[in-house]
PDB file of C-alpha atoms in Angstrom:
ATOM      1  CA  ASP A  17     -15.414   0.149   1.023  1.00  0.00           C
ATOM      2  CA  ALA A  18     -11.694  -0.360   0.878  1.00  0.00           C
ATOM      3  CA  LEU A  19      -9.643   0.414  -2.312  1.00  0.00           C
ATOM      4  CA  PRO A  20     -10.557  -1.932  -5.119  1.00  0.00           C
ATOM      5  CA  ILE A  21      -7.837  -3.616  -6.824  1.00  0.00           C
ATOM      6  CA  PHE A  22      -9.120  -6.054  -9.302  1.00  0.00           C
ATOM      7  CA  PHE A  23     -12.809  -6.665 -10.405  1.00  0.00           C
ATOM      8  CA  PHE A  24     -14.485 -10.104 -10.961  1.00  0.00           C
ATOM      9  CA  GLY A  25     -17.668 -11.216 -12.681  1.00  0.00           C
ATOM     10  CA  ASP A  26     -19.422  -8.353 -14.591  1.00  0.00           C
ATOM     11  CA  LYS A  27     -16.867  -5.863 -13.751  1.00  0.00           C
ATOM     12  CA  SER A  28     -13.588  -5.387 -15.539  1.00  0.00           C
ATOM     13  CA  ILE A  29     -10.438  -3.385 -15.724  1.00  0.00           C
ATOM     14  CA  VAL A  30      -9.582  -1.810 -19.145  1.00  0.00           C
ATOM     15  CA  ASN A  31      -5.898  -1.755 -20.199  1.00  0.00           C
ATOM     16  CA  ARG A  32      -5.759   1.517 -22.130  1.00  0.00           C
ATOM     17  CA  SER A  33      -2.316   0.796 -23.393  1.00  0.00           C
ATOM     18  CA  CYS A  34      -3.238  -2.279 -25.456  1.00  0.00           C
ATOM     19  CA  ALA A  35      -7.000  -1.752 -25.693  1.00  0.00           C
ATOM     20  CA  SER A  36      -7.774  -5.065 -24.086  1.00  0.00           C
ATOM     21  CA  VAL A  37     -10.097  -5.998 -21.236  1.00  0.00           C
ATOM     22  CA  THR A  38      -9.215  -8.506 -18.371  1.00  0.00           C
ATOM     23  CA  ARG A  39     -12.177 -10.298 -17.017  1.00  0.00           C
ATOM     24  CA  VAL A  40     -12.254 -13.023 -14.382  1.00  0.00           C
ATOM     25  CA  SER A  41     -15.389 -15.135 -13.952  1.00  0.00           C
ATOM     26  CA  ILE A  42     -16.840 -15.968 -10.711  1.00  0.00           C
ATOM     27  CA  MET A  43     -16.044 -19.570  -9.829  1.00  0.00           C
ATOM     28  CA  ALA A  44     -19.096 -21.766  -9.550  1.00  0.00           C
ATOM     29  CA  ASN A  45     -19.989 -23.203  -6.034  1.00  0.00           C
ATOM     30  CA  SER A  46     -18.180 -26.409  -5.113  1.00  0.00           C
ATOM     31  CA  THR A  47     -19.557 -29.090  -2.678  1.00  0.00           C
ATOM     32  CA  ALA A  48     -16.333 -29.766  -0.927  1.00  0.00           C
ATOM     33  CA  PRO A  49     -14.258 -27.014   0.776  1.00  0.00           C
ATOM     34  CA  ILE A  50     -11.477 -25.606  -1.257  1.00  0.00           C
ATOM     35  CA  GLU A  51      -8.008 -26.740   0.226  1.00  0.00           C
ATOM     36  CA  THR A  52      -5.927 -23.518   0.147  1.00  0.00           C
ATOM     37  CA  ALA A  53      -2.755 -24.930   1.976  1.00  0.00           C
ATOM     38  CA  THR A  54      -1.307 -25.930  -1.492  1.00  0.00           C
ATOM     39  CA  CYS A  55      -0.775 -22.419  -2.464  1.00  0.00           C
ATOM     40  CA  LEU A  56       1.286 -21.322   0.577  1.00  0.00           C
ATOM     41  CA  ASN A  57       5.107 -20.804   0.997  1.00  0.00           C
ATOM     42  CA  THR A  58       6.113 -21.036  -2.610  1.00  0.00           C
ATOM     43  CA  TRP A  59       8.660 -18.303  -2.984  1.00  0.00           C
ATOM     44  CA  VAL A  60       8.433 -16.261  -6.304  1.00  0.00           C
ATOM     45  CA  GLU A  61      11.269 -14.076  -7.304  1.00  0.00           C
ATOM     46  CA  GLN A  62      11.365 -11.008  -9.688  1.00  0.00           C
ATOM     47  CA  PRO A  63      13.832  -8.269 -10.462  1.00  0.00           C
ATOM     48  CA  VAL A  64      12.830  -4.713  -9.325  1.00  0.00           C
ATOM     49  CA  SER A  65      14.644  -1.383  -9.566  1.00  0.00           C
ATOM     50  CA  TYR A  66      14.436   2.306  -9.329  1.00  0.00           C
ATOM     51  CA  LEU A  67      16.141   5.537  -9.805  1.00  0.00           C
ATOM     52  CA  THR A  68      16.734   8.608  -7.876  1.00  0.00           C
ATOM     53  CA  ARG A  69      14.096  10.418  -9.811  1.00  0.00           C
ATOM     54  CA  ASP A  70      11.540   7.578  -8.938  1.00  0.00           C
ATOM     55  CA  LEU A  71      12.227   8.296  -5.280  1.00  0.00           C
ATOM     56  CA  ILE A  72      11.343  12.115  -5.832  1.00  0.00           C
ATOM     57  CA  VAL A  73       8.240  11.539  -7.933  1.00  0.00           C
ATOM     58  CA  TYR A  74       6.962   9.023  -5.199  1.00  0.00           C
ATOM     59  CA  ALA A  75       7.687  11.631  -2.401  1.00  0.00           C
ATOM     60  CA  MET A  76       5.644  14.279  -4.345  1.00  0.00           C
ATOM     61  CA  GLY A  77       2.990  11.763  -5.070  1.00  0.00           C
ATOM     62  CA  ILE A  78       2.272  11.566  -1.335  1.00  0.00           C
ATOM     63  CA  GLY A  79       2.330  15.231  -0.873  1.00  0.00           C
ATOM     64  CA  ALA A  80       5.914  15.581   0.524  1.00  0.00           C
ATOM     65  CA  THR A  81       7.492  18.940   0.194  1.00  0.00           C
ATOM     66  CA  ASP A  82      10.456  18.570   2.434  1.00  0.00           C
ATOM     67  CA  LEU A  83      13.710  18.908   0.502  1.00  0.00           C
ATOM     68  CA  ARG A  84      15.062  15.806   2.243  1.00  0.00           C
ATOM     69  CA  TYR A  85      12.652  13.766  -0.034  1.00  0.00           C
ATOM     70  CA  THR A  86      12.467  16.076  -3.019  1.00  0.00           C
ATOM     71  CA  TYR A  87      15.603  17.507  -3.872  1.00  0.00           C
ATOM     72  CA  GLU A  88      18.531  15.106  -4.791  1.00  0.00           C
ATOM     73  CA  PHE A  89      21.394  17.401  -3.729  1.00  0.00           C
ATOM     74  CA  HIS A  90      20.105  17.991  -0.242  1.00  0.00           C
ATOM     75  CA  ASP A  91      22.703  16.948   2.372  1.00  0.00           C
ATOM     76  CA  ASP A  92      20.108  14.631   4.027  1.00  0.00           C
ATOM     77  CA  PHE A  93      18.458  13.493   0.764  1.00  0.00           C
ATOM     78  CA  SER A  94      16.973  10.080   1.254  1.00  0.00           C
ATOM     79  CA  ALA A  95      14.035   7.585   0.336  1.00  0.00           C
ATOM     80  CA  PHE A  96      10.730   8.302   1.867  1.00  0.00           C
ATOM     81  CA  PRO A  97      10.464   4.982   3.928  1.00  0.00           C
ATOM     82  CA  THR A  98       7.412   3.590   2.440  1.00  0.00           C
ATOM     83  CA  TYR A  99       8.630   3.803  -1.350  1.00  0.00           C
ATOM     84  CA  PRO A 100       9.344  -0.036  -1.608  1.00  0.00           C
ATOM     85  CA  LEU A 101       5.556  -0.721  -1.585  1.00  0.00           C
ATOM     86  CA  ILE A 102       5.428   0.608  -5.227  1.00  0.00           C
ATOM     87  CA  LEU A 103       8.068  -1.830  -6.482  1.00  0.00           C
ATOM     88  CA  SER A 104       5.661  -4.659  -6.851  1.00  0.00           C
ATOM     89  CA  PHE A 105       3.701  -2.612  -9.322  1.00  0.00           C
ATOM     90  CA  LYS A 106       6.598  -1.143 -11.510  1.00  0.00           C
ATOM     91  CA  GLY A 107       9.041  -3.915 -11.320  1.00  0.00           C
ATOM     92  CA  THR A 108      11.982  -2.798 -13.462  1.00  0.00           C
ATOM     93  CA  GLU A 109       9.841  -0.606 -15.732  1.00  0.00           C
ATOM     94  CA  GLN A 110      10.569   3.253 -16.268  1.00  0.00           C
ATOM     95  CA  GLU A 111       7.784   3.847 -18.778  1.00  0.00           C
ATOM     96  CA  ILE A 112       3.996   3.616 -18.120  1.00  0.00           C
ATOM     97  CA  VAL A 113       2.899   0.019 -17.656  1.00  0.00           C
ATOM     98  CA  SER A 114      -0.562  -1.682 -18.055  1.00  0.00           C
ATOM     99  CA  PHE A 115      -2.841  -2.605 -15.222  1.00  0.00           C
ATOM    100  CA  PRO A 116      -2.460  -5.083 -13.859  1.00  0.00           C
ATOM    101  CA  SER A 117       1.334  -4.778 -14.857  1.00  0.00           C
ATOM    102  CA  GLU A 118       3.750  -7.582 -15.735  1.00  0.00           C
ATOM    103  CA  ALA A 119       5.278  -7.133 -12.391  1.00  0.00           C
ATOM    104  CA  MET A 120       1.890  -7.623 -10.564  1.00  0.00           C
ATOM    105  CA  ARG A 121       1.229 -10.745 -12.684  1.00  0.00           C
ATOM    106  CA  ALA A 122       4.669 -12.126 -11.759  1.00  0.00           C
ATOM    107  CA  GLY A 123       3.636 -12.416  -8.092  1.00  0.00           C
ATOM    108  CA  PRO A 124       2.493 -15.446  -6.407  1.00  0.00           C
ATOM    109  CA  LYS A 125      -0.819 -16.828  -7.472  1.00  0.00           C
ATOM    110  CA  GLY A 126      -3.514 -16.860  -4.949  1.00  0.00           C
ATOM    111  CA  PRO A 127      -6.176 -19.397  -4.520  1.00  0.00           C
ATOM    112  CA  THR A 128      -9.176 -19.563  -6.686  1.00  0.00           C
ATOM    113  CA  LEU A 129     -12.169 -19.289  -4.243  1.00  0.00           C
ATOM    114  CA  PRO A 130     -15.811 -19.855  -4.744  1.00  0.00           C
ATOM    115  CA  GLY A 131     -18.148 -16.801  -4.778  1.00  0.00           C
ATOM    116  CA  VAL A 132     -15.538 -14.187  -5.053  1.00  0.00           C
ATOM    117  CA  LYS A 133     -17.058 -10.698  -6.367  1.00  0.00           C
ATOM    118  CA  VAL A 134     -14.227  -8.422  -5.899  1.00  0.00           C
ATOM    119  CA  MET A 135     -10.618  -8.155  -4.516  1.00  0.00           C
ATOM    120  CA  LEU A 136      -9.779  -5.250  -2.100  1.00  0.00           C
ATOM    121  CA  ASP A 137      -6.536  -4.076  -0.780  1.00  0.00           C
ATOM    122  CA  GLY A 138      -7.183  -4.777   2.975  1.00  0.00           C
ATOM    123  CA  GLU A 139      -4.117  -4.388   5.072  1.00  0.00           C
ATOM    124  CA  ARG A 140      -0.356  -3.467   4.760  1.00  0.00           C
ATOM    125  CA  PHE A 141       2.693  -3.977   7.068  1.00  0.00           C
ATOM    126  CA  VAL A 142       6.013  -2.454   6.013  1.00  0.00           C
ATOM    127  CA  GLU A 143       9.171  -3.075   7.984  1.00  0.00           C
ATOM    128  CA  LYS A 144      12.391  -1.347   7.181  1.00  0.00           C
ATOM    129  CA  ILE A 145      15.494  -3.588   7.970  1.00  0.00           C
ATOM    130  CA  ARG A 146      17.785  -1.117   6.484  1.00  0.00           C
ATOM    131  CA  PRO A 147      17.550   1.963   4.251  1.00  0.00           C
ATOM    132  CA  ILE A 148      17.496   1.596   0.454  1.00  0.00           C
ATOM    133  CA  PRO A 149      20.249   3.707  -1.419  1.00  0.00           C
ATOM    134  CA  GLU A 150      19.175   7.178  -2.403  1.00  0.00           C
ATOM    135  CA  ASP A 151      21.133   6.874  -5.756  1.00  0.00           C
ATOM    136  CA  GLY A 152      18.833   4.148  -7.227  1.00  0.00           C
ATOM    137  CA  GLY A 153      19.147   0.421  -6.956  1.00  0.00           C
ATOM    138  CA  GLU A 154      18.464  -3.098  -8.221  1.00  0.00           C
ATOM    139  CA  PHE A 155      16.951  -5.628  -6.158  1.00  0.00           C
ATOM    140  CA  THR A 156      14.954  -8.864  -6.136  1.00  0.00           C
ATOM    141  CA  LEU A 157      11.614  -8.930  -4.695  1.00  0.00           C
ATOM    142  CA  LYS A 158      10.848 -12.330  -3.098  1.00  0.00           C
ATOM    143  CA  GLN A 159       7.115 -13.115  -2.381  1.00  0.00           C
ATOM    144  CA  ARG A 160       5.088 -15.962  -1.083  1.00  0.00           C
ATOM    145  CA  ILE A 161       1.356 -16.382   0.149  1.00  0.00           C
ATOM    146  CA  ILE A 162       1.599 -17.037   3.853  1.00  0.00           C
ATOM    147  CA  GLY A 163      -2.064 -17.524   4.939  1.00  0.00           C
ATOM    148  CA  VAL A 164      -5.737 -17.646   3.794  1.00  0.00           C
ATOM    149  CA  HIS A 165      -8.436 -17.039   6.411  1.00  0.00           C
ATOM    150  CA  ALA A 166     -12.135 -16.511   6.486  1.00  0.00           C
ATOM    151  CA  ARG A 167     -12.918 -12.646   7.347  1.00  0.00           C
ATOM    152  CA  GLY A 168     -16.423 -11.593   7.654  1.00  0.00           C
ATOM    153  CA  SER A 169     -18.030 -11.866   4.291  1.00  0.00           C
ATOM    154  CA  GLY A 170     -14.951 -13.284   2.566  1.00  0.00           C
ATOM    155  CA  ALA A 171     -11.391 -14.177   2.735  1.00  0.00           C
ATOM    156  CA  SER A 172      -8.250 -12.648   3.758  1.00  0.00           C
ATOM    157  CA  VAL A 173      -5.274 -13.626   1.493  1.00  0.00           C
ATOM    158  CA  GLU A 174      -1.867 -12.532   2.969  1.00  0.00           C
ATOM    159  CA  THR A 175       1.524 -12.294   1.067  1.00  0.00           C
ATOM    160  CA  GLU A 176       4.909 -11.839   2.522  1.00  0.00           C
ATOM    161  CA  SER A 177       7.472  -9.816   0.545  1.00  0.00           C
ATOM    162  CA  LEU A 178      11.233  -9.599   1.085  1.00  0.00           C
ATOM    163  CA  LEU A 179      13.226  -6.930  -0.751  1.00  0.00           C
ATOM    164  CA  VAL A 180      16.800  -8.212  -1.090  1.00  0.00           C
ATOM    165  CA  ASP A 181      20.018  -7.358  -2.756  1.00  0.00           C
ATOM    166  CA  ASN A 182      22.282  -9.550  -4.991  1.00  0.00           C
ATOM    167  CA  ASP A 183      23.872 -10.790  -1.816  1.00  0.00           C
ATOM    168  CA  GLY A 184      20.707 -11.872  -0.231  1.00  0.00           C
ATOM    169  CA  THR A 185      20.743  -9.112   2.388  1.00  0.00           C
ATOM    170  CA  ILE A 186      17.269  -8.124   3.238  1.00  0.00           C
ATOM    171  CA  PHE A 187      16.253  -4.446   3.136  1.00  0.00           C
ATOM    172  CA  TYR A 188      12.614  -4.380   3.735  1.00  0.00           C
ATOM    173  CA  ARG A 189       9.866  -7.063   4.856  1.00  0.00           C
ATOM    174  CA  MET A 190       6.295  -6.351   3.791  1.00  0.00           C
ATOM    175  CA  VAL A 191       2.917  -8.188   4.253  1.00  0.00           C
ATOM    176  CA  SER A 192      -0.081  -7.332   2.289  1.00  0.00           C
ATOM    177  CA  GLY A 193      -3.672  -8.550   3.044  1.00  0.00           C
ATOM    178  CA  GLY A 194      -5.962  -8.920   0.070  1.00  0.00           C
ATOM    179  CA  PHE A 195      -9.638  -9.113   0.830  1.00  0.00           C
ATOM    180  CA  TYR A 196     -11.697 -11.494  -1.375  1.00  0.00           C
ATOM    181  CA  VAL A 197     -15.209 -10.231  -0.866  1.00  0.00           C
ATOM    182  CA  GLY A 198     -17.834 -13.095  -1.155  1.00  0.00           C
ATOM    183  CA  ALA A 199     -15.291 -15.902  -0.807  1.00  0.00           C
ATOM    184  CA  LYS A 200     -16.768 -19.039   0.666  1.00  0.00           C
ATOM    185  CA  ASN A 201     -16.470 -22.839   1.017  1.00  0.00           C
ATOM    186  CA  PHE A 202     -12.605 -22.942   1.615  1.00  0.00           C
ATOM    187  CA  LYS A 203     -10.432 -24.138   4.390  1.00  0.00           C
ATOM    188  CA  ASP A 204      -8.195 -21.623   6.390  1.00  0.00           C
ATOM    189  CA  SER A 205      -4.579 -22.296   6.253  1.00  0.00           C
ATOM    190  CA  GLY A 206      -1.286 -20.882   7.163  1.00  0.00           C
ATOM    191  CA  VAL A 207      -0.648 -17.863   9.608  1.00  0.00           C
ATOM    192  CA  SER A 208      -1.937 -14.370   9.814  1.00  0.00           C
ATOM    193  CA  ASN A 209      -0.145 -11.016  10.271  1.00  0.00           C
ATOM    194  CA  SER A 210      -3.416  -9.162  11.072  1.00  0.00           C
ATOM    195  CA  GLU A 211      -3.912  -7.915  14.478  1.00  0.00           C
ATOM    196  CA  LYS A 212      -6.424  -5.473  16.230  1.00  0.00           C
ATOM    197  CA  VAL A 213      -4.783  -2.098  17.099  1.00  0.00           C
ATOM    198  CA  PRO A 214      -7.131  -0.338  19.643  1.00  0.00           C
ATOM    199  CA  VAL A 215      -7.443   3.312  19.603  1.00  0.00           C
ATOM    200  CA  PRO A 216      -6.648   4.955  23.105  1.00  0.00           C
ATOM    201  CA  SER A 217      -9.957   6.380  24.892  1.00  0.00           C
ATOM    202  CA  ARG A 218      -8.062   9.780  25.541  1.00  0.00           C
ATOM    203  CA  LYS A 219      -8.043  12.586  23.089  1.00  0.00           C
ATOM    204  CA  PRO A 220      -5.404  12.385  20.521  1.00  0.00           C
ATOM    205  CA  ASP A 221      -1.849  13.487  21.401  1.00  0.00           C
ATOM    206  CA  ALA A 222      -1.549  15.249  17.981  1.00  0.00           C
ATOM    207  CA  VAL A 223      -3.850  15.908  15.009  1.00  0.00           C
ATOM    208  CA  TRP A 224      -2.537  16.625  11.561  1.00  0.00           C
ATOM    209  CA  GLU A 225      -4.359  17.441   8.507  1.00  0.00           C
ATOM    210  CA  THR A 226      -3.622  18.132   4.732  1.00  0.00           C
ATOM    211  CA  TYR A 227      -5.663  18.925   1.891  1.00  0.00           C
ATOM    212  CA  ILE A 228      -5.602  16.450  -0.947  1.00  0.00           C
ATOM    213  CA  PRO A 229      -5.248  18.338  -4.377  1.00  0.00           C
ATOM    214  CA  GLU A 230      -7.517  17.337  -7.298  1.00  0.00           C
ATOM    215  CA  THR A 231      -4.437  16.304  -9.224  1.00  0.00           C
ATOM    216  CA  GLN A 232      -2.851  13.993  -6.392  1.00  0.00           C
ATOM    217  CA  ALA A 233      -4.026  10.679  -7.754  1.00  0.00           C
ATOM    218  CA  GLN A 234      -2.717  11.856 -11.359  1.00  0.00           C
ATOM    219  CA  LEU A 235       0.720  12.548  -9.682  1.00  0.00           C
ATOM    220  CA  TYR A 236       0.780   9.408  -7.439  1.00  0.00           C
ATOM    221  CA  ARG A 237       0.050   7.041 -10.336  1.00  0.00           C
ATOM    222  CA  LEU A 238       3.421   7.958 -12.020  1.00  0.00           C
ATOM    223  CA  SER A 239       5.195   5.903  -9.354  1.00  0.00           C
ATOM    224  CA  GLY A 240       3.898   2.659 -11.093  1.00  0.00           C
ATOM    225  CA  ASP A 241       0.266   2.123  -9.916  1.00  0.00           C
ATOM    226  CA  TYR A 242      -1.648   2.811 -13.104  1.00  0.00           C
ATOM    227  CA  ASN A 243      -5.147   1.401 -12.050  1.00  0.00           C
ATOM    228  CA  PRO A 244      -7.404   3.596 -14.340  1.00  0.00           C
ATOM    229  CA  LEU A 245      -9.895   3.604 -11.267  1.00  0.00           C
ATOM    230  CA  HIS A 246      -7.832   6.522  -9.973  1.00  0.00           C
ATOM    231  CA  ILE A 247      -8.033   8.711 -12.875  1.00  0.00           C
ATOM    232  CA  ASP A 248     -10.675   7.599 -15.510  1.00  0.00           C
ATOM    233  CA  PRO A 249     -14.244   8.889 -14.567  1.00  0.00           C
ATOM    234  CA  GLU A 250     -16.163   6.326 -16.578  1.00  0.00           C
ATOM    235  CA  ILE A 251     -14.339   3.403 -14.913  1.00  0.00           C
ATOM    236  CA  ALA A 252     -14.726   5.110 -11.403  1.00  0.00           C
ATOM    237  CA  GLN A 253     -18.554   5.501 -11.957  1.00  0.00           C
ATOM    238  CA  SER A 254     -18.814   1.901 -13.292  1.00  0.00           C
ATOM    239  CA  SER A 255     -17.049   0.811 -10.136  1.00  0.00           C
ATOM    240  CA  GLY A 256     -19.560   2.608  -7.885  1.00  0.00           C
ATOM    241  CA  PHE A 257     -17.732   5.909  -7.363  1.00  0.00           C
ATOM    242  CA  LYS A 258     -18.844   9.270  -8.338  1.00  0.00           C
ATOM    243  CA  LYS A 259     -15.403  10.175  -9.483  1.00  0.00           C
ATOM    244  CA  PRO A 260     -11.781   8.719  -9.329  1.00  0.00           C
ATOM    245  CA  ILE A 261     -10.560   7.899  -5.934  1.00  0.00           C
ATOM    246  CA  LEU A 262      -7.014   8.224  -4.366  1.00  0.00           C
ATOM    247  CA  HIS A 263      -4.853   5.208  -4.205  1.00  0.00           C
ATOM    248  CA  GLY A 264      -4.994   3.614  -0.721  1.00  0.00           C
ATOM    249  CA  LEU A 265      -1.155   3.316  -0.727  1.00  0.00           C
ATOM    250  CA  CYS A 266      -1.095   7.084  -1.295  1.00  0.00           C
ATOM    251  CA  SER A 267      -3.360   7.508   1.906  1.00  0.00           C
ATOM    252  CA  LEU A 268      -0.935   5.333   3.622  1.00  0.00           C
ATOM    253  CA  GLY A 269       2.150   7.235   2.624  1.00  0.00           C
ATOM    254  CA  MET A 270       0.297  10.534   3.671  1.00  0.00           C
ATOM    255  CA  SER A 271      -0.517   9.089   6.993  1.00  0.00           C
ATOM    256  CA  CYS A 272       3.075   7.875   7.463  1.00  0.00           C
ATOM    257  CA  ARG A 273       4.117  11.572   6.706  1.00  0.00           C
ATOM    258  CA  ALA A 274       1.802  12.896   9.490  1.00  0.00           C
ATOM    259  CA  VAL A 275       3.605  10.517  12.000  1.00  0.00           C
ATOM    260  CA  LEU A 276       7.105  11.402  10.888  1.00  0.00           C
ATOM    261  CA  GLU A 277       6.471  15.026  10.668  1.00  0.00           C
ATOM    262  CA  THR A 278       4.888  15.119  14.140  1.00  0.00           C
ATOM    263  CA  PHE A 279       6.872  12.758  16.145  1.00  0.00           C
ATOM    264  CA  ALA A 280      10.243  12.241  14.376  1.00  0.00           C
ATOM    265  CA  GLY A 281      11.351  15.535  12.986  1.00  0.00           C
ATOM    266  CA  ASN A 282      10.292  14.001   9.505  1.00  0.00           C
ATOM    267  CA  ASP A 283      13.353  11.990   9.703  1.00  0.00           C
ATOM    268  CA  ALA A 284      13.473   8.701   7.445  1.00  0.00           C
ATOM    269  CA  GLU A 285      15.936   7.083   9.687  1.00  0.00           C
ATOM    270  CA  ARG A 286      13.592   7.096  12.680  1.00  0.00           C
ATOM    271  CA  PHE A 287      11.042   5.083  10.670  1.00  0.00           C
ATOM    272  CA  LYS A 288      10.951   1.321  11.846  1.00  0.00           C
ATOM    273  CA  ALA A 289       7.510   0.017  10.558  1.00  0.00           C
ATOM    274  CA  ILE A 290       4.015   0.849   9.639  1.00  0.00           C
ATOM    275  CA  LYS A 291       0.854  -1.399   9.743  1.00  0.00           C
ATOM    276  CA  CYS A 292      -2.789  -0.308   8.719  1.00  0.00           C
ATOM    277  CA  ARG A 293      -6.070  -1.405   7.387  1.00  0.00           C
ATOM    278  CA  PHE A 294      -7.768   0.378   4.624  1.00  0.00           C
ATOM    279  CA  ALA A 295     -11.429   1.311   5.676  1.00  0.00           C
ATOM    280  CA  SER A 296     -12.693   3.451   2.973  1.00  0.00           C
ATOM    281  CA  PRO A 297     -11.343   5.762  -0.057  1.00  0.00           C
ATOM    282  CA  VAL A 298     -10.355   9.338  -0.200  1.00  0.00           C
ATOM    283  CA  VAL A 299     -11.584  11.538  -3.051  1.00  0.00           C
ATOM    284  CA  PRO A 300      -9.094  14.199  -4.282  1.00  0.00           C
ATOM    285  CA  GLY A 301     -10.438  17.441  -2.941  1.00  0.00           C
ATOM    286  CA  ASP A 302     -11.057  16.048   0.483  1.00  0.00           C
ATOM    287  CA  THR A 303      -9.012  17.093   3.376  1.00  0.00           C
ATOM    288  CA  LEU A 304      -7.187  14.163   5.299  1.00  0.00           C
ATOM    289  CA  VAL A 305      -7.166  14.339   9.117  1.00  0.00           C
ATOM    290  CA  VAL A 306      -4.818  12.068  11.111  1.00  0.00           C
ATOM    291  CA  GLU A 307      -5.234  11.665  14.706  1.00  0.00           C
ATOM    292  CA  MET A 308      -2.302  10.157  16.644  1.00  0.00           C
ATOM    293  CA  TRP A 309      -1.550   8.849  20.059  1.00  0.00           C
ATOM    294  CA  GLN A 310       2.010   8.183  21.349  1.00  0.00           C
ATOM    295  CA  ASP A 311       2.801   4.931  23.307  1.00  0.00           C
ATOM    296  CA  GLY A 312       6.456   4.986  23.686  1.00  0.00           C
ATOM    297  CA  SER A 313       8.199   4.533  20.281  1.00  0.00           C
ATOM    298  CA  ARG A 314       4.786   3.262  18.839  1.00  0.00           C
ATOM    299  CA  ILE A 315       2.356   5.820  17.417  1.00  0.00           C
ATOM    300  CA  VAL A 316      -1.068   4.639  16.981  1.00  0.00           C
ATOM    301  CA  PHE A 317      -3.127   6.556  14.461  1.00  0.00           C
ATOM    302  CA  ILE A 318      -6.315   6.742  12.631  1.00  0.00           C
ATOM    303  CA  SER A 319      -6.880   8.700   9.342  1.00  0.00           C
ATOM    304  CA  LYS A 320     -10.146  10.315   8.490  1.00  0.00           C
ATOM    305  CA  VAL A 321     -12.018  12.634   5.966  1.00  0.00           C
ATOM    306  CA  LYS A 322     -12.416  15.822   7.680  1.00  0.00           C
ATOM    307  CA  ALA A 323     -15.748  16.653   6.115  1.00  0.00           C
ATOM    308  CA  THR A 324     -17.470  13.393   7.090  1.00  0.00           C
ATOM    309  CA  GLY A 325     -15.338  12.027   9.874  1.00  0.00           C
ATOM    310  CA  LYS A 326     -15.309   8.750   8.035  1.00  0.00           C
ATOM    311  CA  PRO A 327     -12.186   6.507   8.650  1.00  0.00           C
ATOM    312  CA  VAL A 328      -9.906   5.945   5.668  1.00  0.00           C
ATOM    313  CA  VAL A 329      -6.947   4.183   7.463  1.00  0.00           C
ATOM    314  CA  ASN A 330      -7.327   2.565  10.833  1.00  0.00           C
ATOM    315  CA  ASN A 331      -6.124  -0.351  12.903  1.00  0.00           C
ATOM    316  CA  ALA A 332      -2.754   1.404  12.462  1.00  0.00           C
ATOM    317  CA  TYR A 333       0.412   2.481  13.823  1.00  0.00           C
ATOM    318  CA  VAL A 334       3.932   3.356  13.286  1.00  0.00           C
ATOM    319  CA  ASP A 335       6.817   2.204  14.995  1.00  0.00           C
ATOM    320  CA  LEU A 336       9.837   4.613  15.388  1.00  0.00           C
ATOM    321  CA  THR A 337      13.247   4.301  16.739  1.00  0.00           C
ATOM    322  CA  THR A 338      13.479   5.427  20.312  1.00  0.00           C
ATOM    323  CA  GLY A 339      13.394   8.967  21.295  1.00  0.00           C
ATOM    324  CA  SER A 340      10.122   9.907  19.601  1.00  0.00           C
ATOM    325  CA  SER A 341       8.307  12.974  21.182  1.00  0.00           C
ATOM    326  CA  LEU A 342       6.154  15.804  20.260  1.00  0.00           C
TER     327      LEU A 342
END
């Protein structure tokens, strides 16, 4: 139910900008388990960059209205702390890009596993080591695959990313977990960043909600994630959805907003890290509800669709610098 990124087999993503179709065939079953350790720990580097305008468009894409994120001349203007997630989609481009983009294709190559039907964006972890400049910047995104593990009906393939400047100074560390539905007959390898985040049994310490406008996905995509699943009704329907769905990373950004606004005065400097798992998609027009529990500087949360109560983002927390309180 999580957010589809690539489709395999009889499903495909259409690249509207060059009228081509990308198809990936399902690999035939093999008798011997696939060795996955060979794809681990090979660093791949690519240039990435952004402008001040990109920070503002991203902030608006996750529904932010605070002038600290949307007005470049505000005294406390800064990048919303989850912005670096989008850099692996846009690379250095300022124009609309294809999907998958060249930047996405430049990332580390995952293992070819038997039985894969679809790849989903399963989990994300974002740690801010230091804030990125608010006046734009040029960086290098270093990425490597760190683990491949059996998970339920498939495989979790985890990728570590480091955002570094020309001097090698690390600004962000991120880990993504892609879920390969149907993967089988392979060997586990490497390490895992995945962990269970239990929700406290008491009532939430705070509840935050926001309406998702019908145009939210259309705005968010301008940051660099041009997957047509989020705008093209035909592709959404062929993928099993009644209408285009919201980007999972947009739901992540909105959930982070909920925590910062509620427990940190909406101050980007208070952000330390976020971890979450994608459970199901949000459809523009839904209302997102975020339930939060405070445990010192860690805020455990779960995001749901208000009308159905269905979890959207779970197994999740935001770590803040000390002093967080309602």
